[in-house]
Amino acid sequence: MPEFVHLHTHSHYSLLDGLAKVDQLIDRAKELNMTALALTDHGVMYGAIEFYQKAKKAGLKPILGVEAYLAPRKLTDKTPKIDSVYYHQILLAETLEGYQNLLKIVSKAHLEGMYYKPRIDLEFLAEHAKGIIATSSCLGGMIPQALLQDDYPKAEQLVAKFIDIFGKNNFFIELQHHPKMADQIKANPLLIRLARQFDLGLVATGDIHYTFHEEKEAHEVLLAVNTGAQLDQQDRMTLAEIDLHMESPEFFAEKFAETPEALSNTVKIAERCQLELKLGDNLLPQYQVPDGLNDNQYLEKLCLEKFDYRYRQENPELQEKARQQLAFELATIQRMGFASYFLIVQDFVNWAKDAGIYVGPGRGSAAGSIVAYILKITDLDPISYGFLFERFLNPDRISMPDIDMDFADDRRGEVIQYVKEKYGDDHVAGIITFGTMMSRAAVRDVGRALGMTYGEVDVVAKLIPPPVQGRHIPLKSALTMVPELQQRYDQEPAIKRLIDLSVQLEGTVRHASQHACAIVITPRPLTEYCPVQAAQKGDVGQVTQYSMKPIEDIGLLKMDFLGLSNLTVMRNATRLIEKVYGVKVDIHNLPLNDEKTYSLLSAGDTTGVFQLESEGMKRYIRELKPSVFGDIVAMVSLYRPGPMQFIPSYIARKHGREKIEYDHPKLESSFKETYGIPVYQEQVMQASKDLAGFTGGEADTLRKAMGKKIAKLMAEVKVKFIAGCAEASNIDRATATRIFHRHRDCRGRADGA
């Protein structure tokens, strides 16, 4: 069996040009018994980390690369008609230094060389060529273009230039097999001649854009979606005359029988590419602490200095509990190496407060940290409210903390600007996010490309069930769920074609945008960790080309800076009250037992009240007639898909119309506040500690398994829970199983608690 490695491969991260998903490419390469595979998307490295991790897991060597764009002159030249021309250039990372150079090349192209395409020039390429293997690329490359223009001397000059940039051992002449393309037939012999003349290696490539031959029409549809054309248009962009699927090694051995080295060189290149990325480190920026102190010491010093502000001496019992919790949290934070994280967050949060910017009191699990409370990152006392630190930072599992911060939306940009000034413009960026073609959208896109009428397509799209709890229904599932859709699929060829093509496009990346609130801050310039591109809007000048998960997997610090209009409204309201009535309202010290407030809530007068103003919520609030602050918190937590089914019971139990029962007496302490109904993840965590003897870390693992529905982890923790209940509380297996399932099925979640 011949050996061969694909070195020119596009995934769906070549937006609306590549159809193949990363998983499909890897699976097919494995089926073809290949040992390695390269990813070379057009001008971007969006999929690099995903591809690297998945290929490694599959036992396939990942080769990270890019098909860059070369400017005809300097990358900064942008003269119409002259510089709108661009050339393709395959670049592969041979080493870690080569990968880091790719990051810089791609970033430079987007930030400074963008003109129709993100371009670099030969000068910049020469400065960042170390550790990179390059080829002459497809017919869009500089050298093939010179040959197609019958300018062999220019091609010779370019070959000499590329040899000068990369060296003979790192520059190869690329051949492709497209027998229906006259230009390819013309170029190949000339490319071979150049390789012989300059003693360069040949490589055969496939220029993959989709996985299987059967996806050719779907790829044509994708191109039509890209250009807004219809398939039957004569002048549309098309690649129908060439095959761009992943061919087998046997195919290449047959087609390049006269140049077998073009196959063997692909394997040699793969063997030379020895890139190993170190993922999972905590790459926190360095917070400047006073001389003579390290991060841990300074964090502890700040907490001790600010302790009495939060926990006054008139309550010695609470103060002692707080001291013990503080000691535990500081030890955990220091052991995990996250002291710098807290110092960074408290710095910009307190800067914002000092600048008069309204900051939210706390969002998500960070409210469970007494360190965050003492440092004024949050304004909710975790001891008084029963929040659990382990939900925020699991002592048994080191993972980056995640503190989400709310700022008045009209001043959010000021906070980001402060961070940029403190850590450097080139250390701060937004994070990219990708929109994919889900079932309904895919049907509409494909329908337009096929020239179907809006009415025809709309009927089919509306037969697809809407998302359930945010999860889109795949087209294949929709067929089994909706008899009318299946019937039309079976009986109408046009509808069958529409759906079949839509299935192939479903899940394909359609566009890139910027995450609404996520910001990354790096210890060294961003381009040492990931490629970046210009932000299209917002308060940051650039965004990463890696999305949220790869950023976290690399180990970079990601924070959510949310702009909240309600905070702006509250600020404006308090200012207006002071101006009109002369009363200065302190929103951080409002009484939580004000009868007039509860009367307004019970009447459903909640228009403009954050999270309480929808018609559905107003109805439930009127039925509930809240009398304590906990009722409001519980209602906000229950009013979401899943837990919403328990709202009638919660209301009935509060008013004594339904009996409150517990599966075990030990559960009362955890669920008494919510009338026996599991509303908060903290309650389930505490119950697992009380019943099964779980540690805080084990309780958080249980929360994670239930909250994210991780089947394997759920099965493991269930066994541990049942065994723990028997040992710690003498609970029989049937009862323990019932309790576990009840907590799992409730899936309550208090985001603000």
mmCIF file of C-alpha atoms in Angstrom, residues 149-419:
data_model
loop_
_atom_site.group_PDB
_atom_site.id
_atom_site.type_symbol
_atom_site.label_atom_id
_atom_site.label_comp_id
_atom_site.label_asym_id
_atom_site.label_seq_id
_atom_site.Cartn_x
_atom_site.Cartn_y
_atom_site.Cartn_z
ATOM 1 C CA GLN A 149 1.305 33.828 -18.057
ATOM 2 C CA ASP A 150 4.097 32.177 -20.091
ATOM 3 C CA ASP A 151 6.729 33.987 -18.038
ATOM 4 C CA TYR A 152 9.145 31.179 -17.221
ATOM 5 C CA PRO A 153 12.006 33.575 -16.341
ATOM 6 C CA LYS A 154 9.788 35.228 -13.722
ATOM 7 C CA ALA A 155 8.915 31.797 -12.331
ATOM 8 C CA GLU A 156 12.640 31.055 -12.072
ATOM 9 C CA GLN A 157 13.211 34.299 -10.208
ATOM 10 C CA LEU A 158 10.381 33.502 -7.816
ATOM 11 C CA VAL A 159 11.705 29.999 -7.149
ATOM 12 C CA ALA A 160 15.097 31.493 -6.343
ATOM 13 C CA LYS A 161 13.393 33.996 -4.044
ATOM 14 C CA PHE A 162 11.480 31.300 -2.166
ATOM 15 C CA ILE A 163 14.653 29.224 -1.810
ATOM 16 C CA ASP A 164 16.337 32.298 -0.377
ATOM 17 C CA ILE A 165 13.456 32.727 2.098
ATOM 18 C CA PHE A 166 12.961 29.124 3.212
ATOM 19 C CA GLY A 167 16.051 27.223 2.090
ATOM 20 C CA LYS A 168 16.107 24.297 -0.355
ATOM 21 C CA ASN A 169 15.048 21.744 2.236
ATOM 22 C CA ASN A 170 11.973 23.713 3.276
ATOM 23 C CA PHE A 171 10.530 24.677 -0.087
ATOM 24 C CA PHE A 172 8.693 22.196 -2.326
ATOM 25 C CA ILE A 173 7.033 22.363 -5.721
ATOM 26 C CA GLU A 174 3.367 21.404 -5.442
ATOM 27 C CA LEU A 175 1.552 19.301 -8.043
ATOM 28 C CA GLN A 176 -2.184 18.656 -8.272
ATOM 29 C CA HIS A 177 -4.246 16.327 -10.466
ATOM 30 C CA HIS A 178 -7.157 18.095 -12.160
ATOM 31 C CA PRO A 179 -7.399 16.565 -15.668
ATOM 32 C CA LYS A 180 -10.349 18.770 -16.665
ATOM 33 C CA MET A 181 -8.439 21.971 -15.944
ATOM 34 C CA ALA A 182 -6.385 23.133 -18.913
ATOM 35 C CA ASP A 183 -4.307 25.406 -16.686
ATOM 36 C CA GLN A 184 -3.335 22.504 -14.415
ATOM 37 C CA ILE A 185 -2.367 20.369 -17.406
ATOM 38 C CA LYS A 186 -0.235 23.239 -18.677
ATOM 39 C CA ALA A 187 1.384 24.024 -15.325
ATOM 40 C CA ASN A 188 2.347 20.559 -14.065
ATOM 41 C CA PRO A 189 5.156 19.783 -16.584
ATOM 42 C CA LEU A 190 6.597 23.251 -16.080
ATOM 43 C CA LEU A 191 6.474 22.858 -12.302
ATOM 44 C CA ILE A 192 8.305 19.539 -12.586
ATOM 45 C CA ARG A 193 10.882 21.200 -14.829
ATOM 46 C CA LEU A 194 11.455 23.911 -12.204
ATOM 47 C CA ALA A 195 11.838 21.307 -9.474
ATOM 48 C CA ARG A 196 14.459 19.443 -11.507
ATOM 49 C CA GLN A 197 16.233 22.659 -12.460
ATOM 50 C CA PHE A 198 16.545 23.875 -8.869
ATOM 51 C CA ASP A 199 16.886 20.425 -7.286
ATOM 52 C CA LEU A 200 13.699 20.850 -5.261
ATOM 53 C CA GLY A 201 11.362 18.204 -3.919
ATOM 54 C CA LEU A 202 7.938 17.609 -5.430
ATOM 55 C CA VAL A 203 4.748 17.129 -3.401
ATOM 56 C CA ALA A 204 1.364 15.967 -4.611
ATOM 57 C CA THR A 205 -1.689 17.504 -2.962
ATOM 58 C CA GLY A 206 -5.434 17.268 -3.282
ATOM 59 C CA ASP A 207 -6.603 20.764 -2.277
ATOM 60 C CA ILE A 208 -9.359 19.176 -0.189
ATOM 61 C CA HIS A 209 -12.551 21.193 0.313
ATOM 62 C CA TYR A 210 -14.967 18.365 1.171
ATOM 63 C CA THR A 211 -14.610 14.812 2.403
ATOM 64 C CA PHE A 212 -16.358 12.591 -0.149
ATOM 65 C CA HIS A 213 -16.993 12.813 -3.888
ATOM 66 C CA GLU A 214 -20.736 12.607 -3.171
ATOM 67 C CA GLU A 215 -20.535 16.031 -1.497
ATOM 68 C CA LYS A 216 -19.564 17.851 -4.699
ATOM 69 C CA GLU A 217 -23.049 19.266 -5.272
ATOM 70 C CA ALA A 218 -23.329 20.309 -1.630
ATOM 71 C CA HIS A 219 -20.033 22.146 -2.016
ATOM 72 C CA GLU A 220 -21.354 23.924 -5.086
ATOM 73 C CA VAL A 221 -24.387 24.955 -3.037
ATOM 74 C CA LEU A 222 -22.046 26.262 -0.338
ATOM 75 C CA LEU A 223 -20.224 28.394 -2.908
ATOM 76 C CA ALA A 224 -23.570 29.700 -4.150
ATOM 77 C CA VAL A 225 -24.528 30.630 -0.578
ATOM 78 C CA ASN A 226 -21.187 32.411 -0.302
ATOM 79 C CA THR A 227 -21.739 34.540 -3.395
ATOM 80 C CA GLY A 228 -25.517 34.914 -3.145
ATOM 81 C CA ALA A 229 -25.911 33.122 -6.463
ATOM 82 C CA GLN A 230 -28.161 30.301 -7.651
ATOM 83 C CA LEU A 231 -26.872 26.987 -8.976
ATOM 84 C CA ASP A 232 -28.350 27.510 -12.423
ATOM 85 C CA GLN A 233 -26.565 30.842 -12.960
ATOM 86 C CA GLN A 234 -24.045 30.581 -15.773
ATOM 87 C CA ASP A 235 -21.633 33.198 -14.447
ATOM 88 C CA ARG A 236 -21.438 32.056 -10.817
ATOM 89 C CA MET A 237 -18.262 30.932 -9.071
ATOM 90 C CA THR A 238 -17.914 27.181 -9.498
ATOM 91 C CA LEU A 239 -15.399 24.410 -8.889
ATOM 92 C CA ALA A 240 -17.591 21.730 -10.401
ATOM 93 C CA GLU A 241 -15.019 20.677 -13.003
ATOM 94 C CA ILE A 242 -12.516 19.510 -10.378
ATOM 95 C CA ASP A 243 -12.710 16.982 -7.571
ATOM 96 C CA LEU A 244 -11.734 18.393 -4.191
ATOM 97 C CA HIS A 245 -12.559 15.475 -1.897
ATOM 98 C CA MET A 246 -10.111 13.413 0.133
ATOM 99 C CA GLU A 247 -8.696 10.874 -2.308
ATOM 100 C CA SER A 248 -6.867 7.704 -1.249
ATOM 101 C CA PRO A 249 -3.096 7.076 -1.363
ATOM 102 C CA GLU A 250 -3.752 4.552 -4.132
ATOM 103 C CA PHE A 251 -5.338 7.275 -6.251
ATOM 104 C CA PHE A 252 -2.283 9.492 -5.919
ATOM 105 C CA ALA A 253 0.091 6.584 -6.582
ATOM 106 C CA GLU A 254 -1.705 5.956 -9.858
ATOM 107 C CA LYS A 255 -1.984 9.581 -10.980
ATOM 108 C CA PHE A 256 1.597 10.497 -10.054
ATOM 109 C CA ALA A 257 3.233 7.248 -11.128
ATOM 110 C CA GLU A 258 5.885 9.157 -13.091
ATOM 111 C CA THR A 259 6.858 11.232 -10.047
ATOM 112 C CA PRO A 260 6.651 8.830 -7.085
ATOM 113 C CA GLU A 261 8.782 11.194 -5.019
ATOM 114 C CA ALA A 262 5.780 13.541 -4.968
ATOM 115 C CA LEU A 263 4.105 10.988 -2.688
ATOM 116 C CA SER A 264 7.099 9.960 -0.587
ATOM 117 C CA ASN A 265 7.950 13.603 0.077
ATOM 118 C CA THR A 266 4.555 14.158 1.710
ATOM 119 C CA VAL A 267 5.430 11.427 4.211
ATOM 120 C CA LYS A 268 8.908 12.875 4.752
ATOM 121 C CA ILE A 269 7.431 16.303 5.424
ATOM 122 C CA ALA A 270 4.971 14.785 7.885
ATOM 123 C CA GLU A 271 7.822 13.030 9.671
ATOM 124 C CA ARG A 272 9.749 16.290 9.885
ATOM 125 C CA CYS A 273 6.817 18.183 11.378
ATOM 126 C CA GLN A 274 7.297 17.654 15.097
ATOM 127 C CA LEU A 275 5.083 20.335 16.585
ATOM 128 C CA GLU A 276 4.085 19.671 20.183
ATOM 129 C CA LEU A 277 1.827 22.270 21.766
ATOM 130 C CA LYS A 278 1.833 22.603 25.518
ATOM 131 C CA LEU A 279 -1.801 23.065 26.444
ATOM 132 C CA GLY A 280 -3.421 23.474 29.833
ATOM 133 C CA ASP A 281 -0.929 25.775 31.543
ATOM 134 C CA ASN A 282 -2.320 28.725 33.479
ATOM 135 C CA LEU A 283 -1.029 31.661 31.461
ATOM 136 C CA LEU A 284 -1.987 34.503 33.766
ATOM 137 C CA PRO A 285 -0.728 38.058 33.280
ATOM 138 C CA GLN A 286 1.707 39.231 35.928
ATOM 139 C CA TYR A 287 0.051 41.596 38.381
ATOM 140 C CA GLN A 288 2.503 44.149 39.748
ATOM 141 C CA VAL A 289 2.712 43.714 43.531
ATOM 142 C CA PRO A 290 4.662 45.880 46.002
ATOM 143 C CA ASP A 291 8.371 45.152 46.390
ATOM 144 C CA GLY A 292 9.164 42.392 48.835
ATOM 145 C CA LEU A 293 5.874 40.550 48.317
ATOM 146 C CA ASN A 294 4.776 37.815 45.933
ATOM 147 C CA ASP A 295 1.249 37.330 44.556
ATOM 148 C CA ASN A 296 0.160 35.030 47.376
ATOM 149 C CA GLN A 297 1.458 37.300 50.108
ATOM 150 C CA TYR A 298 -0.083 40.411 48.598
ATOM 151 C CA LEU A 299 -3.473 38.760 48.121
ATOM 152 C CA GLU A 300 -3.489 37.647 51.754
ATOM 153 C CA LYS A 301 -2.389 41.120 52.885
ATOM 154 C CA LEU A 302 -5.241 42.780 50.968
ATOM 155 C CA CYS A 303 -7.812 40.348 52.369
ATOM 156 C CA LEU A 304 -6.687 40.873 55.957
ATOM 157 C CA GLU A 305 -6.654 44.648 55.530
ATOM 158 C CA LYS A 306 -10.190 44.700 54.096
ATOM 159 C CA PHE A 307 -11.649 41.955 56.308
ATOM 160 C CA ASP A 308 -13.145 44.232 58.978
ATOM 161 C CA TYR A 309 -14.958 46.291 56.344
ATOM 162 C CA ARG A 310 -17.064 43.247 55.429
ATOM 163 C CA TYR A 311 -17.184 41.436 58.786
ATOM 164 C CA ARG A 312 -17.474 43.820 61.692
ATOM 165 C CA GLN A 313 -16.562 42.909 65.262
ATOM 166 C CA GLU A 314 -20.122 43.263 66.603
ATOM 167 C CA ASN A 315 -20.887 39.794 65.219
ATOM 168 C CA PRO A 316 -18.014 37.631 66.566
ATOM 169 C CA GLU A 317 -19.629 34.318 65.566
ATOM 170 C CA LEU A 318 -19.995 35.362 61.913
ATOM 171 C CA GLN A 319 -16.537 36.907 62.027
ATOM 172 C CA GLU A 320 -14.965 33.636 63.187
ATOM 173 C CA LYS A 321 -16.750 31.634 60.480
ATOM 174 C CA ALA A 322 -15.532 34.171 57.947
ATOM 175 C CA ARG A 323 -11.924 33.919 59.162
ATOM 176 C CA GLN A 324 -11.979 30.135 58.849
ATOM 177 C CA GLN A 325 -13.490 30.300 55.372
ATOM 178 C CA LEU A 326 -10.982 32.954 54.317
ATOM 179 C CA ALA A 327 -8.068 30.794 55.469
ATOM 180 C CA PHE A 328 -9.466 27.814 53.530
ATOM 181 C CA GLU A 329 -10.005 29.826 50.345
ATOM 182 C CA LEU A 330 -6.607 31.507 50.453
ATOM 183 C CA ALA A 331 -4.882 28.145 50.915
ATOM 184 C CA THR A 332 -6.831 26.709 47.958
ATOM 185 C CA ILE A 333 -6.169 29.728 45.732
ATOM 186 C CA GLN A 334 -2.468 29.726 46.578
ATOM 187 C CA ARG A 335 -2.139 25.978 45.996
ATOM 188 C CA MET A 336 -3.773 26.307 42.584
ATOM 189 C CA GLY A 337 -1.666 29.312 41.614
ATOM 190 C CA PHE A 338 -4.570 31.725 41.098
ATOM 191 C CA ALA A 339 -3.602 34.592 43.417
ATOM 192 C CA SER A 340 -2.720 36.767 40.428
ATOM 193 C CA TYR A 341 -6.180 36.133 38.952
ATOM 194 C CA PHE A 342 -7.935 37.638 41.977
ATOM 195 C CA LEU A 343 -5.526 40.566 42.090
ATOM 196 C CA ILE A 344 -6.200 41.349 38.431
ATOM 197 C CA VAL A 345 -9.983 41.217 38.824
ATOM 198 C CA GLN A 346 -10.149 43.240 42.036
ATOM 199 C CA ASP A 347 -7.956 45.872 40.423
ATOM 200 C CA PHE A 348 -10.190 46.677 37.453
ATOM 201 C CA VAL A 349 -13.428 46.199 39.412
ATOM 202 C CA ASN A 350 -12.382 48.626 42.133
ATOM 203 C CA TRP A 351 -11.029 51.025 39.510
ATOM 204 C CA ALA A 352 -14.477 50.985 37.892
ATOM 205 C CA LYS A 353 -16.226 51.616 41.204
ATOM 206 C CA ASP A 354 -13.845 54.451 42.046
ATOM 207 C CA ALA A 355 -14.579 55.942 38.612
ATOM 208 C CA GLY A 356 -18.301 55.987 39.401
ATOM 209 C CA ILE A 357 -19.138 53.107 37.066
ATOM 210 C CA TYR A 358 -22.002 50.949 38.304
ATOM 211 C CA VAL A 359 -20.832 47.355 38.825
ATOM 212 C CA GLY A 360 -23.112 44.375 39.373
ATOM 213 C CA PRO A 361 -23.126 42.772 42.849
ATOM 214 C CA GLY A 362 -22.085 39.369 41.569
ATOM 215 C CA ARG A 363 -22.936 36.917 38.830
ATOM 216 C CA GLY A 364 -22.592 33.140 38.820
ATOM 217 C CA SER A 365 -20.464 30.972 41.057
ATOM 218 C CA ALA A 366 -17.938 33.701 41.963
ATOM 219 C CA ALA A 367 -20.448 34.930 44.543
ATOM 220 C CA GLY A 368 -19.495 31.833 46.550
ATOM 221 C CA SER A 369 -16.018 33.180 47.272
ATOM 222 C CA ILE A 370 -15.368 35.114 50.470
ATOM 223 C CA VAL A 371 -12.111 36.359 48.943
ATOM 224 C CA ALA A 372 -14.098 37.932 46.093
ATOM 225 C CA TYR A 373 -16.503 39.442 48.632
ATOM 226 C CA ILE A 374 -13.777 40.897 50.851
ATOM 227 C CA LEU A 375 -11.945 42.370 47.838
ATOM 228 C CA LYS A 376 -15.229 44.005 46.681
ATOM 229 C CA ILE A 377 -15.306 41.980 43.477
ATOM 230 C CA THR A 378 -18.762 40.857 44.615
ATOM 231 C CA ASP A 379 -21.192 42.421 47.085
ATOM 232 C CA LEU A 380 -23.022 39.321 48.325
ATOM 233 C CA ASP A 381 -21.916 37.689 51.573
ATOM 234 C CA PRO A 382 -21.458 33.982 50.730
ATOM 235 C CA ILE A 383 -21.750 32.946 54.388
ATOM 236 C CA SER A 384 -25.059 34.723 54.969
ATOM 237 C CA TYR A 385 -26.554 33.359 51.751
ATOM 238 C CA GLY A 386 -25.107 29.850 52.043
ATOM 239 C CA PHE A 387 -23.117 29.990 48.814
ATOM 240 C CA LEU A 388 -20.445 27.325 48.315
ATOM 241 C CA PHE A 389 -16.886 28.192 47.353
ATOM 242 C CA GLU A 390 -16.359 24.730 45.836
ATOM 243 C CA ARG A 391 -18.877 25.505 43.107
ATOM 244 C CA PHE A 392 -16.616 28.359 42.053
ATOM 245 C CA LEU A 393 -13.233 26.723 42.593
ATOM 246 C CA ASN A 394 -13.095 22.959 43.058
ATOM 247 C CA PRO A 395 -10.173 22.048 45.364
ATOM 248 C CA ASP A 396 -10.016 18.589 43.757
ATOM 249 C CA ARG A 397 -9.742 19.799 40.159
ATOM 250 C CA ILE A 398 -7.504 22.621 39.003
ATOM 251 C CA SER A 399 -9.292 24.723 36.413
ATOM 252 C CA MET A 400 -9.163 28.428 35.690
ATOM 253 C CA PRO A 401 -11.598 30.491 37.793
ATOM 254 C CA ASP A 402 -14.337 32.279 35.904
ATOM 255 C CA ILE A 403 -15.620 35.579 37.269
ATOM 256 C CA ASP A 404 -18.227 37.311 35.123
ATOM 257 C CA MET A 405 -18.595 41.031 35.768
ATOM 258 C CA ASP A 406 -21.521 43.330 34.968
ATOM 259 C CA PHE A 407 -20.861 46.989 34.185
ATOM 260 C CA ALA A 408 -23.193 49.809 33.182
ATOM 261 C CA ASP A 409 -23.419 49.270 29.447
ATOM 262 C CA ASP A 410 -22.619 52.854 28.476
ATOM 263 C CA ARG A 411 -19.310 52.755 30.396
ATOM 264 C CA ARG A 412 -18.147 49.184 29.802
ATOM 265 C CA GLY A 413 -15.676 50.445 27.223
ATOM 266 C CA GLU A 414 -13.908 52.547 29.843
ATOM 267 C CA VAL A 415 -13.139 49.457 31.908
ATOM 268 C CA ILE A 416 -11.756 47.635 28.880
ATOM 269 C CA GLN A 417 -9.668 50.688 28.004
ATOM 270 C CA TYR A 418 -8.247 50.688 31.549
ATOM 271 C CA VAL A 419 -7.274 47.032 31.178
#
